[in-house]
Amino acid sequence: MDITGANEPDLVRLDRIAVHESVRLVQLAEEKDWDRDTPCAEWTLRQLVAHMAAQHHGFAAAARGAGSEPAHWREPEDMRDPLRTYRAAARAVLDAFAQPDAVEREFELAELGMVVPGRIALGFHLVDYVVHAWDVAAALGRTPELPADVLEAALGVAMLVPADPARRGPGFAFAPPLGVPPGAGPLDATLRLLGRDPDQWFLPNYQHTLPSA
């Protein structure tokens, strides 16, 4: 998928599906779950959801032309009610992306230090929330429910992420890429290209990654 020529309304739709699925999965968390490990190194589920909420607010601000302001990208200070915080953030970004000319604007993404066309920014956001939906699902022992067109679009974006070791790893958005086995599905391939190892979470050793309830 070449996101530089992607159908713009379709990207908005696909991103909305991914965000709604992330909300559904966050809603499944119980109080005992917020301190569980996640595939995001050193982040508990509560910390992951705080990061996800911050990214939603940052992208929403970028869609409004205010993405250069660091305050919009900061994680919420009050995470006593992670679900409520996350729902509000998801609404904010979906409302911002739903504006008729959102994909035609320039998005300043302060965290990435770049300005990109709206359709490119939506591609970034889409793949991020397909992967983060999986992160939440993995932490809870669930499986994300995403349609094939969303997964194929996310894979198309993941394939464009530079694999340069100097830009992957601690301090960067993604870990170094892993090998993609023959016949891997689009979600599996996306996760591996972005440094996630699904085998660590869904094979028999999965239960050992979860703290005791």
Tab-separated table of C-alpha atoms in Angstrom, residues 55-183:
chain	number	residue	atom	x	y	z
A	55	GLN	CA	-0.652	10.209	21.053
A	56	HIS	CA	-4.344	10.673	20.296
A	57	HIS	CA	-4.290	14.181	21.737
A	58	GLY	CA	-1.076	14.974	19.876
A	59	PHE	CA	-2.435	13.841	16.511
A	60	ALA	CA	-5.721	15.667	17.184
A	61	ALA	CA	-3.755	18.856	17.846
A	62	ALA	CA	-1.712	18.296	14.684
A	63	ALA	CA	-4.931	17.998	12.675
A	64	ARG	CA	-5.934	21.402	14.073
A	65	GLY	CA	-2.581	22.973	13.212
A	66	ALA	CA	-1.252	22.909	16.785
A	67	GLY	CA	0.966	19.840	16.641
A	68	SER	CA	4.128	21.856	17.325
A	69	GLU	CA	3.046	22.522	20.920
A	70	PRO	CA	4.677	19.894	23.190
A	71	ALA	CA	1.907	20.166	25.782
A	72	HIS	CA	-0.491	18.355	23.463
A	73	TRP	CA	1.800	15.301	23.365
A	74	ARG	CA	2.275	14.909	27.116
A	75	GLU	CA	0.868	11.898	28.896
A	76	PRO	CA	-2.113	12.578	31.195
A	77	GLU	CA	-1.061	13.218	34.782
A	78	ASP	CA	-4.217	11.671	36.232
A	79	MET	CA	-4.516	8.006	35.268
A	80	ARG	CA	-6.731	6.894	38.141
A	81	ASP	CA	-9.470	6.092	35.618
A	82	PRO	CA	-7.569	4.874	32.540
A	83	LEU	CA	-10.680	3.899	30.594
A	84	ARG	CA	-12.358	7.282	30.972
A	85	THR	CA	-9.114	9.054	30.041
A	86	TYR	CA	-8.625	6.861	27.006
A	87	ARG	CA	-12.181	7.177	25.737
A	88	ALA	CA	-11.909	10.988	25.842
A	89	ALA	CA	-8.618	10.904	23.924
A	90	ALA	CA	-10.037	8.550	21.287
A	91	ARG	CA	-13.049	10.823	20.780
A	92	ALA	CA	-10.757	13.822	20.377
A	93	VAL	CA	-8.648	12.284	17.615
A	94	LEU	CA	-11.568	10.737	15.749
A	95	ASP	CA	-13.406	14.068	15.769
A	96	ALA	CA	-10.293	15.834	14.493
A	97	PHE	CA	-9.695	13.323	11.695
A	98	ALA	CA	-13.369	13.469	10.685
A	99	GLN	CA	-13.077	17.111	9.608
A	100	PRO	CA	-13.666	17.296	5.832
A	101	ASP	CA	-10.224	18.691	4.983
A	102	ALA	CA	-8.159	16.885	7.626
A	103	VAL	CA	-6.206	14.759	5.159
A	104	GLU	CA	-5.374	17.814	3.045
A	105	ARG	CA	-3.662	19.674	5.904
A	106	GLU	CA	-0.023	19.603	6.921
A	107	PHE	CA	0.473	17.809	10.239
A	108	GLU	CA	3.330	18.926	12.460
A	109	LEU	CA	4.272	15.910	14.552
A	110	ALA	CA	6.402	17.321	17.352
A	111	GLU	CA	7.366	13.917	18.736
A	112	LEU	CA	8.751	12.799	15.389
A	113	GLY	CA	10.251	16.165	14.536
A	114	MET	CA	8.605	16.330	11.114
A	115	VAL	CA	5.807	17.917	9.123
A	116	VAL	CA	3.891	15.564	6.826
A	117	PRO	CA	0.733	15.633	4.681
A	118	GLY	CA	-2.409	14.592	6.502
A	119	ARG	CA	-2.749	11.296	4.632
A	120	ILE	CA	0.780	10.320	5.721
A	121	ALA	CA	-0.027	11.249	9.324
A	122	LEU	CA	-3.163	9.121	9.184
A	123	GLY	CA	-1.087	6.207	7.952
A	124	PHE	CA	1.267	6.623	10.902
A	125	HIS	CA	-1.670	6.772	13.303
A	126	LEU	CA	-3.373	3.779	11.717
A	127	VAL	CA	-0.409	1.430	12.049
A	128	ASP	CA	0.262	2.700	15.571
A	129	TYR	CA	-3.241	1.786	16.732
A	130	VAL	CA	-3.352	-1.561	15.007
A	131	VAL	CA	-0.140	-2.400	16.880
A	132	HIS	CA	-1.281	-0.826	20.155
A	133	ALA	CA	-4.633	-2.626	19.936
A	134	TRP	CA	-2.603	-5.829	19.744
A	135	ASP	CA	-0.427	-4.669	22.672
A	136	VAL	CA	-3.502	-4.224	24.863
A	137	ALA	CA	-5.006	-7.497	23.687
A	138	ALA	CA	-1.763	-9.372	24.375
A	139	ALA	CA	-1.519	-7.946	27.888
A	140	LEU	CA	-5.055	-9.176	28.591
A	141	GLY	CA	-4.677	-12.557	26.878
A	142	ARG	CA	-7.080	-11.550	24.112
A	143	THR	CA	-6.955	-11.303	20.342
A	144	PRO	CA	-7.759	-8.065	18.490
A	145	GLU	CA	-10.674	-8.185	16.072
A	146	LEU	CA	-9.697	-6.168	13.015
A	147	PRO	CA	-10.927	-6.661	9.435
A	148	ALA	CA	-8.616	-7.639	6.619
A	149	ASP	CA	-8.599	-4.209	4.940
A	150	VAL	CA	-7.375	-2.561	8.158
A	151	LEU	CA	-4.645	-5.159	8.632
A	152	GLU	CA	-3.504	-4.945	5.004
A	153	ALA	CA	-3.352	-1.139	5.194
A	154	ALA	CA	-1.342	-1.286	8.412
A	155	LEU	CA	1.088	-3.759	6.840
A	156	GLY	CA	1.550	-1.433	3.893
A	157	VAL	CA	2.597	1.353	6.251
A	158	ALA	CA	4.801	-0.937	8.347
A	159	MET	CA	6.711	-1.936	5.226
A	160	LEU	CA	7.639	1.714	4.699
A	161	VAL	CA	9.114	2.215	8.181
A	162	PRO	CA	12.917	2.531	7.823
A	163	ALA	CA	14.782	-0.489	9.210
A	164	ASP	CA	17.995	1.490	9.794
A	165	PRO	CA	19.419	0.247	13.150
A	166	ALA	CA	20.359	3.825	13.997
A	167	ARG	CA	16.648	4.698	14.062
A	168	ARG	CA	15.249	1.633	15.820
A	169	GLY	CA	15.494	0.466	19.428
A	170	PRO	CA	15.499	2.220	22.844
A	171	GLY	CA	14.437	5.839	22.544
A	172	PHE	CA	12.784	5.332	19.158
A	173	ALA	CA	9.210	4.519	18.172
A	174	PHE	CA	9.943	0.907	17.209
A	175	ALA	CA	12.328	-1.903	18.137
A	176	PRO	CA	14.584	-3.417	15.452
A	177	PRO	CA	12.585	-5.473	12.937
A	178	LEU	CA	12.277	-9.229	13.313
A	179	GLY	CA	12.224	-11.792	10.546
A	180	VAL	CA	8.838	-12.465	8.988
A	181	PRO	CA	8.277	-16.206	8.423
A	182	PRO	CA	6.823	-17.411	5.113
A	183	GLY	CA	3.044	-17.411	5.134
